[in-house]
């Protein structure tokens, strides 16, 4: 979920609507059975035998492609980040309209009641759309003012529009269940609880209900094109049948109630285990651990400028803490927050001010907490995939360190919210990257920037539409452009013909309407082909296969056997302490709370006896604050003759993974040459692996 920057001056809003508090506006900007009636008998498997009447047209002809390519790979596009059910989030009245209704399209595609008769109380529109927020609230059948590419409060995921995207070649859709308790609590209109997990449960249920609704059009359970899947093999089979594989994810600010107040966690390990088990049982296979606010699991990547200040105020009022920044140690950054706003400070307690932030300090001091690491490892145990978008640089780095140490592929960047300098690390793990649904020019430029990396790792590309996610979508390039989308056009696979899409009395044209709703995804891809070229589209068409490769590798992951655990260890020295032992064996006892520490000088070593000659390919080192800047991994079969297998002169602490060619060795030595601090060398745990 991506939030837009406000387009309207807050003081003008306050003058017009004195009952609306500035805080409410600031935090809101943050964000983010009547069965079908029978129709004429259908002979094509992709055409329902009973569609609701009236309903939207699809305006795509031709059979959806089935099967795999000559290499046995599935084909098709992947939307790695969408919010089908976010109309049920934030108290249920922020996003207006439903993706389906058993009462029909007129009930599904109607505005929120407070938007009638002219949008005067459409508070969110004042901020996100500009002007006075007024609009024609009527949806079906006229759709005069919505959905639109720049209207962030109206339903974009009506089931028939998703059907059009599927018919146009999409084969994977990740439905991120989303909400934010703070937005819900301050928004004026709501009709249900603000508890985040309650909303997540409801959205999951309704996704299954939507699957059943579509099934009913095709003759019963399992027969529709919208298939919720819970493992990669199931997804591959669904796609081979020519249908859409739907995967459940979660994007929320306080998963499992893991909020922090004044730096005190409001959850524990039992809450995390229970929460992960519940989500897994619901079918969730990927999730974000933090979003917008720092929580008890991780620090967030900042929003920028004025919007960042607004969210910072919301964080303080929710948690009692502002964001804290530090100078970044690498090329990755967490975005500039912007200068403090005197208007924002009006809603803070007397004497409290928004901090000023140095321009050269753009990284969140908060990384992955101990509870966050417990959650990450819990997700690994359950073969779930971790979304790193919205995580701070420090938190992301630690997650990647953990995954590299464990050789775990399940890392996702689904909608352009990680620092792009992480891209190769994600690909090298076997992870998946998707770009936000930007306009075709911006999307194509970014796709080409990372094209060499995709070639290097032989992977496809994805997009994250973030529809219903309060982010904004591609604006029209105009009918007068030199290379407009020409209707009808042929789908990428060549088997379908796609014309302008009509719902009720409204027909959309991408040249003049842009990415108004989900049905325009095929049109947007055609626009990318015209602007960016066929190669960009070809990478996107390989997206479904690459996403499932990442998922499958996560499911098939097996924890390596640590050959060093419990083995005898010796060292050049050990720090003396009358209360705690820092003996060498503490680094191989399997307890991450104990450690070996050397004397405070350079040229120190820790030696591990594996007991017999083993094939060694990888060594992991979990450093305490006293880390090695320059050190070597040395191997020996006899304990006398040593060979350097790996070395670095730029160690930065944390969790390091040294990988090298398979080498026979009985003894492994970590040889510190240059300390990174004034202390000695200190290791919580050393792992030695054959694969």
XYZ file of C-alpha atoms in Angstrom:
691
model
C 0.000 0.000 0.000
C 1.505 3.316 -1.095
C 0.264 6.706 -0.006
C 0.137 9.803 -2.169
C 1.375 13.215 -1.206
C -1.423 15.665 -0.347
C -2.281 18.076 -3.140
C -4.348 20.489 -1.109
C -3.200 23.112 1.394
C -4.327 21.981 4.823
C -5.278 25.471 6.085
C -7.796 25.872 3.252
C -9.376 22.575 4.257
C -9.579 23.670 7.877
C -11.218 26.936 6.942
C -13.903 25.051 5.002
C -14.340 22.237 7.480
C -13.557 23.445 10.968
C -14.781 20.222 12.531
C -11.995 18.279 10.824
C -8.813 18.216 12.893
C -5.445 18.608 11.241
C -4.308 15.379 12.859
C -7.107 13.482 11.188
C -6.150 14.834 7.800
C -2.466 14.169 8.331
C -2.915 10.585 9.407
C -5.517 9.816 6.729
C -3.123 10.940 4.013
C -0.754 8.385 5.442
C -2.311 5.418 4.126
C -2.955 4.236 3.461
C -27.221 -14.605 -1.581
C -28.810 -13.512 -4.765
C -27.088 -15.824 -7.205
C -26.232 -15.102 -10.822
C -29.065 -15.264 -13.280
C -28.946 -17.768 -16.140
C -27.731 -16.606 -19.517
C -27.621 -18.313 -22.873
C -25.802 -21.644 -22.868
C -22.063 -21.293 -23.307
C -19.817 -23.688 -25.165
C -16.460 -22.073 -24.322
C -14.892 -23.122 -21.006
C -13.876 -19.551 -20.209
C -17.378 -18.138 -20.666
C -19.733 -18.526 -17.696
C -22.985 -20.378 -18.240
C -24.644 -17.996 -15.795
C -23.459 -14.404 -15.397
C -25.325 -11.799 -13.311
C -27.574 -9.585 -15.353
C -26.936 -6.739 -15.695
C -23.159 -6.835 -15.352
C -19.952 -5.439 -16.834
C -18.754 -6.446 -20.254
C -15.293 -7.991 -20.571
C -14.565 -7.003 -24.191
C -11.947 -9.687 -24.780
C -12.457 -12.456 -27.342
C -10.435 -15.626 -27.783
C -9.461 -18.551 -25.578
C -7.187 -17.871 -22.577
C -3.898 -19.686 -23.129
C -3.259 -22.955 -21.286
C -0.292 -25.175 -20.622
C 3.400 -24.440 -20.392
C 6.085 -23.396 -22.855
C 8.623 -25.718 -24.460
C 10.814 -25.512 -21.338
C 7.950 -26.615 -19.098
C 7.522 -23.120 -17.632
C 4.207 -21.449 -16.969
C 3.534 -18.247 -18.863
C 1.827 -15.037 -17.916
C 1.992 -11.814 -15.929
C 2.105 -11.495 -12.139
C 0.593 -8.729 -10.043
C 2.593 -9.130 -6.856
C 0.724 -6.472 -4.857
C -3.007 -5.745 -4.946
C -5.728 -5.059 -2.363
C -8.954 -6.592 -3.619
C -10.765 -6.296 -0.292
C -9.450 -3.034 1.143
C -12.973 -1.601 1.097
C -13.332 -3.686 4.271
C -10.273 -2.010 5.854
C -9.911 1.228 7.861
C -13.383 0.878 9.368
C -15.065 -0.062 6.087
C -15.850 3.388 4.696
C -12.575 4.722 3.292
C -12.638 2.794 -0.016
C -16.152 2.912 -1.470
C -17.696 0.049 -3.396
C -17.171 -3.725 -3.373
C -15.324 -6.146 -5.664
C -18.504 -8.238 -5.876
C -21.988 -8.436 -4.431
C -24.513 -11.236 -4.482
C -27.064 -8.455 -4.959
C -25.477 -7.458 -8.253
C -23.330 -4.757 -9.775
C -25.567 -1.862 -8.748
C -24.991 -2.796 -5.112
C -21.288 -3.485 -5.578
C -20.344 -0.341 -7.467
C -21.947 2.435 -5.472
C -20.364 5.228 -3.495
C -20.127 5.553 0.275
C -23.343 7.043 1.713
C -21.591 10.157 3.045
C -20.434 11.012 -0.513
C -24.025 11.744 -1.575
C -25.339 13.935 -3.093
C -22.233 15.713 -4.414
C -19.182 14.529 -2.461
C -19.313 17.370 0.052
C -18.305 15.034 2.877
C -15.799 13.015 0.856
C -13.043 14.023 3.266
C -10.413 11.751 1.821
C -11.020 13.177 -1.666
C -10.186 16.688 -0.419
C -6.688 15.533 0.329
C -5.968 12.950 -2.326
C -7.759 14.424 -5.335
C -7.436 18.145 -4.802
C -10.058 20.799 -5.411
C -13.068 20.718 -3.148
C -13.446 16.939 -3.313
C -16.883 17.131 -4.912
C -17.802 14.507 -7.459
C -20.727 12.641 -8.915
C -21.198 9.772 -6.454
C -23.178 7.616 -8.870
C -21.315 4.520 -9.942
C -23.333 1.979 -11.891
C -24.407 2.558 -14.589
C -23.021 5.996 -15.470
C -19.591 6.108 -13.738
C -19.232 9.785 -14.560
C -16.405 10.536 -12.121
C -15.186 7.175 -10.875
C -13.325 4.913 -11.028
C -10.482 7.093 -12.257
C -6.703 6.870 -12.226
C -6.498 9.707 -9.675
C -9.523 8.867 -7.541
C -8.189 6.972 -4.535
C -11.424 6.357 -2.651
C -13.388 4.205 -5.082
C -13.409 0.512 -5.915
C -11.032 -0.498 -8.706
C -11.111 -4.270 -8.264
C -14.588 -5.268 -9.381
C -14.428 -8.986 -10.179
C -15.258 -8.520 -13.891
C -12.394 -6.041 -14.241
C -10.051 -8.625 -12.711
C -11.537 -11.128 -15.162
C -10.520 -8.851 -18.025
C -6.929 -8.717 -16.711
C -6.892 -12.520 -16.528
C -8.240 -12.789 -20.081
C -5.481 -10.379 -21.147
C -2.697 -12.683 -19.885
C -2.314 -12.257 -16.128
C -1.874 -15.577 -14.318
C -0.818 -14.674 -10.749
C -2.450 -12.149 -8.420
C -1.299 -11.528 -4.848
C -4.173 -10.210 -2.752
C -2.619 -8.375 0.192
C -5.050 -8.136 3.094
C -4.468 -4.623 4.376
C -5.548 -2.168 7.061
C -4.260 0.380 9.570
C -5.801 0.792 13.002
C -4.690 4.409 13.416
C -6.284 5.543 10.158
C -9.450 3.724 11.156
C -9.520 5.329 14.596
C -9.271 8.919 13.329
C -11.440 8.633 10.226
C -14.884 10.090 10.749
C -16.910 7.372 9.060
C -16.708 3.720 10.027
C -19.071 0.851 10.646
C -16.871 -1.750 12.323
C -13.992 -2.370 14.726
C -10.550 -0.905 14.081
C -8.773 -4.061 15.265
C -6.340 -4.961 12.503
C -6.495 -8.736 12.823
C -10.317 -8.653 12.810
C -10.192 -6.842 9.470
C -7.590 -9.267 8.082
C -9.791 -12.242 8.964
C -12.813 -10.651 7.287
C -10.886 -9.834 4.105
C -9.594 -13.405 3.886
C -13.117 -14.792 4.277
C -14.497 -12.486 1.600
C -11.764 -13.486 -0.847
C -12.908 -17.088 -0.478
C -16.511 -15.891 -0.828
C -15.593 -14.150 -4.081
C -14.065 -17.375 -5.370
C -17.330 -19.199 -4.581
C -19.325 -16.404 -6.246
C -17.327 -16.798 -9.467
C -17.513 -20.602 -9.231
C -21.306 -20.385 -9.156
C -21.252 -18.802 -12.613
C -19.363 -21.775 -14.017
C -21.411 -24.590 -12.541
C -20.015 -25.188 -9.073
C -17.077 -25.449 -6.713
C -13.673 -25.372 -8.365
C -14.935 -24.552 -11.853
C -14.300 -20.803 -11.994
C -11.194 -18.978 -13.213
C -10.416 -17.315 -9.837
C -8.486 -19.925 -7.825
C -7.008 -19.286 -4.371
C -3.858 -21.397 -4.052
C -1.768 -22.321 -1.012
C 1.335 -23.885 -2.559
C 3.366 -23.367 -5.706
C 2.508 -26.759 -7.240
C -1.186 -25.933 -6.946
C -0.523 -22.546 -8.542
C 1.302 -24.153 -11.463
C -1.560 -26.565 -12.069
C -4.113 -23.735 -12.001
C -2.085 -21.748 -14.528
C -1.613 -24.785 -16.774
C -5.416 -24.942 -16.865
C -5.431 -21.344 -18.099
C -6.839 -19.883 -14.856
C -5.737 -17.196 -12.393
C -3.739 -18.275 -9.313
C -4.621 -16.026 -6.354
C -2.246 -15.879 -3.374
C -3.063 -14.281 -0.027
C -0.601 -11.882 1.608
C -0.789 -9.430 4.512
C 0.280 -5.769 4.687
C -0.594 -4.196 8.008
C 1.114 -1.975 10.557
C 0.709 -4.063 13.713
C 0.586 -7.770 12.797
C -0.370 -10.001 15.737
C -0.808 -6.848 17.840
C 2.972 -6.244 17.686
C 2.869 -2.544 18.422
C 5.552 -0.701 20.370
C 4.761 2.027 22.887
C 7.719 4.012 24.205
C 9.955 1.271 22.779
C 8.169 -1.421 24.788
C 6.821 -4.308 22.730
C 3.122 -5.014 23.113
C 3.496 -8.641 21.958
C 5.694 -11.647 22.719
C 6.906 -14.795 20.984
C 3.717 -16.680 21.840
C 1.674 -13.953 20.101
C 3.886 -14.223 17.026
C 3.601 -18.019 16.854
C -0.161 -17.907 17.306
C -0.493 -15.134 14.724
C 1.652 -16.876 12.114
C -0.229 -20.134 12.642
C -3.566 -18.383 12.227
C -2.492 -16.557 9.056
C -1.044 -19.728 7.581
C -4.304 -21.559 8.259
C -6.156 -18.743 6.471
C -3.992 -19.417 3.404
C -1.585 -16.471 3.797
C 1.831 -17.200 2.295
C 3.573 -13.808 2.275
C 3.511 -10.761 4.534
C 5.046 -7.470 5.586
C 6.362 -7.258 9.148
C 6.089 -3.461 9.348
C 4.306 -0.742 7.395
C 4.370 3.045 7.911
C 4.982 2.991 11.710
C 7.927 1.480 13.592
C 6.526 -1.478 15.485
C 7.807 -4.163 17.839
C 9.232 -6.167 14.918
C 11.089 -3.658 12.750
C 11.740 -0.076 11.804
C 10.144 1.302 8.632
C 11.442 2.970 5.527
C 10.348 6.604 5.819
C 7.836 8.378 3.661
C 9.270 11.534 2.158
C 8.933 15.271 2.738
C 5.640 16.692 4.032
C 3.907 13.337 3.959
C 6.754 11.912 6.013
C 6.241 14.621 8.614
C 2.532 13.824 8.762
C 3.148 10.122 9.321
C 5.848 10.931 11.876
C 3.275 12.873 13.891
C 0.902 9.937 13.643
C 3.635 7.583 14.814
C 4.325 9.740 17.868
C 0.678 9.950 18.858
C 0.301 6.189 18.408
C 3.590 4.985 19.914
C 5.060 7.879 21.915
C 8.182 7.944 19.733
C 9.229 9.869 16.652
C 11.373 8.369 13.929
C 15.071 8.496 14.780
C 17.681 8.779 12.045
C 21.380 8.195 11.604
C 23.917 8.444 8.812
C 23.652 5.554 6.390
C 26.657 3.234 6.276
C 26.081 2.085 2.698
C 24.435 3.282 -0.513
C 20.946 2.334 0.714
C 18.767 5.029 2.278
C 15.376 5.318 3.975
C 14.229 8.538 2.220
C 14.447 12.136 3.475
C 11.667 12.927 5.930
C 11.503 16.654 5.280
C 11.387 19.658 7.541
C 9.149 19.804 10.576
C 5.775 21.458 10.020
C 4.445 24.025 12.465
C 0.935 23.017 11.420
C 1.614 19.382 12.263
C 2.987 20.396 15.639
C -0.332 22.016 16.542
C -1.732 18.559 17.278
C 1.148 17.509 19.507
C 1.121 17.913 23.291
C 2.308 21.278 24.572
C 6.075 21.535 24.466
C 6.485 18.645 22.001
C 8.075 19.373 18.656
C 8.686 17.315 15.540
C 12.433 16.633 15.366
C 14.600 18.290 12.744
C 16.558 15.795 10.641
C 19.970 16.214 9.054
C 19.998 15.854 5.296
C 22.884 13.412 5.515
C 21.103 11.220 8.092
C 18.464 9.367 6.090
C 18.530 5.911 7.710
C 16.225 4.701 10.460
C 18.143 3.723 13.593
C 15.622 0.926 14.102
C 16.334 -2.323 12.368
C 14.989 -5.809 12.884
C 14.280 -6.376 16.573
C 14.803 -9.657 18.404
C 11.065 -10.276 18.106
C 11.261 -9.362 14.431
C 14.034 -11.882 13.882
C 11.927 -14.460 15.707
C 9.045 -13.673 13.336
C 11.305 -13.923 10.253
C 12.602 -17.304 11.367
C 9.051 -18.372 12.164
C 8.018 -17.484 8.630
C 10.945 -19.502 7.299
C 9.866 -22.515 9.349
C 6.402 -22.207 7.804
C 7.886 -21.753 4.295
C 6.345 -18.278 3.992
C 7.796 -15.395 1.975
C 8.888 -12.112 3.594
C 8.040 -8.768 1.970
C 10.909 -6.322 2.499
C 9.233 -3.248 0.988
C 8.553 -0.709 3.789
C 11.327 -2.178 5.981
C 14.126 0.171 7.002
C 17.536 -0.270 5.415
C 18.845 -1.717 8.661
C 15.960 -4.181 8.959
C 16.185 -5.198 5.303
C 19.908 -5.777 5.569
C 19.443 -8.081 8.549
C 16.690 -10.068 6.797
C 18.924 -10.543 3.763
C 21.800 -11.557 6.042
C 19.604 -14.211 7.683
C 18.374 -15.524 4.356
C 21.882 -15.661 2.918
C 23.124 -17.552 5.966
C 20.264 -20.046 5.596
C 20.218 -19.979 1.770
C 16.497 -19.176 1.872
C 14.968 -17.753 -1.307
C 11.677 -16.415 0.043
C 12.198 -12.655 -0.201
C 9.900 -10.348 -2.166
C 9.958 -6.715 -3.218
C 6.504 -6.297 -4.683
C 5.898 -2.590 -5.374
C 9.044 -0.439 -5.497
C 9.349 0.321 -1.782
C 12.809 -1.064 -1.117
C 16.010 0.781 -1.913
C 16.913 -0.395 -5.408
C 20.510 -1.019 -4.337
C 19.206 -4.218 -2.722
C 18.038 -5.625 -6.076
C 20.999 -7.864 -6.834
C 21.058 -9.308 -3.308
C 17.398 -10.219 -3.722
C 18.017 -11.853 -7.094
C 21.113 -13.699 -5.861
C 19.032 -15.313 -3.133
C 16.426 -16.444 -5.651
C 13.944 -13.757 -4.607
C 11.450 -11.859 -6.750
C 11.161 -8.172 -7.655
C 8.163 -6.262 -9.025
C 7.793 -2.586 -9.870
C 4.905 -0.329 -8.897
C 2.323 0.311 -11.630
C 3.922 3.526 -12.810
C 3.136 5.176 -16.130
C 4.572 3.361 -19.125
C 7.506 5.772 -19.564
C 8.668 5.549 -15.952
C 7.966 1.839 -15.729
C 9.921 1.085 -18.909
C 12.888 3.221 -17.874
C 13.213 1.455 -14.537
C 12.687 -1.972 -16.114
C 15.551 -1.305 -18.537
C 17.807 -0.111 -15.711
C 17.622 -3.541 -14.088
C 17.430 -5.557 -17.303
C 21.059 -6.696 -17.097
C 20.461 -8.141 -13.623
C 17.459 -10.115 -14.830
C 19.549 -11.474 -17.683
C 22.334 -12.386 -15.259
C 19.987 -14.314 -12.964
C 17.639 -15.498 -15.731
C 14.478 -14.179 -14.110
C 11.289 -12.462 -15.176
C 9.728 -9.253 -13.869
C 6.519 -8.309 -12.147
C 4.276 -5.353 -11.444
C 2.484 -4.325 -8.287
C -0.715 -2.476 -9.142
C -1.483 -1.607 -5.489
C -5.069 -0.951 -6.595
C -7.385 0.075 -3.762
C -4.109 0.941 -2.006
C -4.303 4.759 -2.073
C -1.314 5.184 -4.355
C -2.331 6.691 -7.712
C -2.072 5.023 -11.109
C -0.910 5.770 -14.658
C -2.292 8.978 -16.051
C -3.429 8.999 -19.700
C -0.807 9.985 -22.252
C -3.539 11.481 -24.445
C -5.151 10.420 -27.698
C -2.946 12.863 -29.616
C 0.301 11.134 -28.641
C 2.354 9.809 -31.542
C 1.962 6.183 -30.461
C -1.419 5.704 -28.745
C -2.944 2.355 -27.856
C -4.946 1.309 -30.912
C -8.075 -0.728 -30.320
C -8.602 -3.558 -30.750
C -5.151 -5.012 -30.087
C -3.855 -8.556 -29.694
C -2.784 -10.021 -26.357
C 0.886 -10.790 -25.753
C 0.353 -14.512 -26.278
C -1.443 -13.778 -29.544
C -4.593 -15.712 -28.680
C -6.982 -12.946 -27.619
C -8.288 -9.715 -29.091
C -8.784 -6.883 -26.610
C -11.127 -3.966 -27.273
C -12.147 -0.953 -25.194
C -13.743 -2.050 -21.936
C -17.365 -1.141 -21.205
C -19.198 -1.250 -17.889
C -22.745 0.063 -17.902
C -22.888 3.291 -19.888
C -19.137 3.981 -19.591
C -16.446 2.838 -22.012
C -12.825 3.313 -20.975
C -9.965 4.130 -23.319
C -6.445 3.944 -21.877
C -5.312 6.879 -24.012
C -7.761 9.220 -22.303
C -8.550 7.417 -19.018
C -5.237 5.866 -17.979
C -5.211 3.154 -15.319
C -8.702 3.850 -14.018
C -9.407 0.320 -12.757
C -8.094 -3.232 -12.842
C -9.632 -3.973 -16.213
C -7.151 -1.537 -17.753
C -4.113 -3.683 -16.883
C -3.946 -5.298 -20.374
C -4.249 -1.850 -21.960
C -1.419 -0.563 -19.748
C 0.797 -3.477 -20.800
C 0.062 -2.655 -24.447
C 1.062 0.947 -23.693
C 4.324 -0.329 -22.189
C 4.956 -2.299 -25.387
C 4.494 0.849 -27.443
C 6.664 3.005 -25.189
C 9.238 0.607 -23.762
C 9.366 -2.098 -26.408
C 8.631 -5.792 -26.639
C 11.605 -6.809 -24.488
C 10.078 -5.186 -21.390
C 6.796 -6.987 -22.008
C 8.607 -10.269 -22.583
C 10.244 -9.973 -19.153
C 6.824 -9.308 -17.641
C 5.370 -12.344 -19.420
C 7.977 -14.473 -17.618
C 6.915 -13.013 -14.279
C 4.540 -15.783 -13.198
C 7.256 -18.431 -13.642
C 9.825 -16.455 -11.648
C 7.416 -15.701 -8.818
C 6.564 -19.402 -8.534
C 10.265 -20.290 -8.668
C 10.816 -18.135 -5.573
C 7.799 -19.621 -3.822
C 8.779 -23.177 -4.705
C 12.363 -22.689 -3.531
C 10.988 -21.440 -0.201
C 8.767 -24.496 0.161
C 11.609 -26.862 -0.705
C 14.146 -25.236 1.589
C 15.828 -27.537 4.067
C 17.853 -26.161 6.926
C 21.521 -27.062 6.553
C 23.291 -29.183 9.153
C 25.688 -27.036 11.153
C 28.862 -29.142 11.288
C 30.332 -26.846 13.947
C 27.534 -27.107 16.498
C 28.800 -28.625 19.727
C 32.273 -29.348 18.340
C 35.493 -28.567 20.271
C 36.762 -25.010 19.800
C 39.969 -23.248 20.790
C 41.083 -19.647 20.432
C 44.120 -17.424 20.540
C 42.628 -15.737 23.618
C 39.404 -15.218 25.531
C 38.291 -12.097 27.341
C 38.341 -12.529 31.104
C 35.166 -11.727 33.033
C 34.395 -12.825 36.629
C 30.677 -13.097 35.925
C 30.385 -14.418 32.339
C 32.357 -16.928 30.308
C 33.543 -15.879 26.850
C 35.227 -19.227 26.171
C 35.641 -20.407 22.542
C 32.967 -23.078 22.906
C 30.356 -20.376 23.439
C 30.508 -19.614 19.687
C 29.475 -23.161 18.723
C 26.980 -24.066 21.464
C 23.867 -23.331 19.375
C 22.798 -20.542 21.764
C 22.595 -17.111 20.114
C 22.661 -15.491 23.560
C 26.219 -16.602 24.382
C 29.450 -15.600 22.668
C 33.189 -15.953 22.394
C 35.205 -12.753 22.854
C 38.939 -12.296 22.319
C 41.416 -9.979 23.975
C 41.347 -6.384 22.756
C 44.001 -6.672 20.077
C 44.345 -7.643 16.421
C 45.539 -10.966 15.009
C 43.189 -13.260 16.959
C 41.666 -16.556 15.874
C 38.946 -19.059 16.705
C 39.511 -22.688 15.615
C 36.823 -25.377 15.331
C 37.504 -29.115 15.085
C 34.787 -30.816 13.023
C 35.902 -34.237 14.273
C 36.623 -35.660 10.835
C 37.297 -34.381 7.346
C 34.137 -32.908 5.835
C 33.281 -31.084 2.627
C 32.938 -27.417 3.560
C 31.296 -24.793 1.295
C 29.935 -22.124 3.583
C 30.695 -20.471 6.923
C 28.346 -18.092 8.728
C 29.444 -15.649 11.419
C 27.046 -13.805 13.715
C 29.107 -10.942 15.094
C 28.506 -9.104 18.335
C 29.228 -5.359 18.282
C 32.956 -6.167 18.397
C 33.344 -7.359 14.814
C 36.165 -8.017 12.399
C 36.759 -5.508 9.628
C 39.462 -7.647 8.011
C 39.461 -11.394 8.537
C 39.945 -14.732 6.783
C 38.235 -18.109 6.772
C 41.018 -20.705 6.797
C 40.686 -24.478 6.319
C 42.936 -27.383 7.192
C 42.830 -31.177 7.135
C 45.554 -31.629 9.768
C 45.419 -28.501 11.929
C 48.897 -27.475 10.795
C 48.735 -26.495 7.138
C 46.113 -23.838 6.467
C 44.525 -22.611 3.250
C 42.582 -19.356 2.949
C 39.144 -20.159 1.518
C 37.603 -16.678 1.839
C 38.609 -13.233 3.080
C 37.370 -9.660 3.379
C 38.817 -6.287 4.280
C 35.439 -4.537 4.513
C 33.504 -6.428 7.162
C 30.712 -4.407 8.774
C 29.477 -6.745 11.498
C 26.072 -8.321 11.727
C 25.548 -11.711 10.143
C 28.153 -12.589 7.503
C 28.066 -15.500 5.077
C 31.296 -16.700 3.464
C 30.698 -18.960 0.481
C 33.442 -20.688 -1.494
C 34.218 -23.781 -3.580
C 33.680 -27.126 -1.877
C 36.837 -27.929 0.093
C 37.725 -30.919 2.301
C 38.590 -29.823 5.849
C 38.546 -31.051 9.429
C 39.531 -27.745 10.983
C 37.976 -24.332 10.330
C 39.625 -21.151 11.584
C 38.242 -17.621 11.724
C 41.364 -15.442 11.659
C 40.828 -11.803 12.624
C 43.394 -9.365 11.211
C 41.874 -5.922 11.816
C 39.184 -5.070 14.353
C 36.170 -2.968 13.497
C 36.052 -1.448 17.019
C 38.403 -0.724 19.931
C 37.252 -3.983 21.532
C 38.409 -7.413 20.445
C 36.617 -9.904 18.177
C 33.346 -11.339 19.426
C 31.097 -13.977 17.810
C 27.709 -15.146 18.994
C 27.707 -18.175 16.741
C 29.741 -19.719 13.927
C 28.120 -22.115 11.462
C 29.926 -24.468 9.093
C 28.014 -26.120 6.246
C 28.605 -28.572 3.434
C 25.989 -27.042 1.116
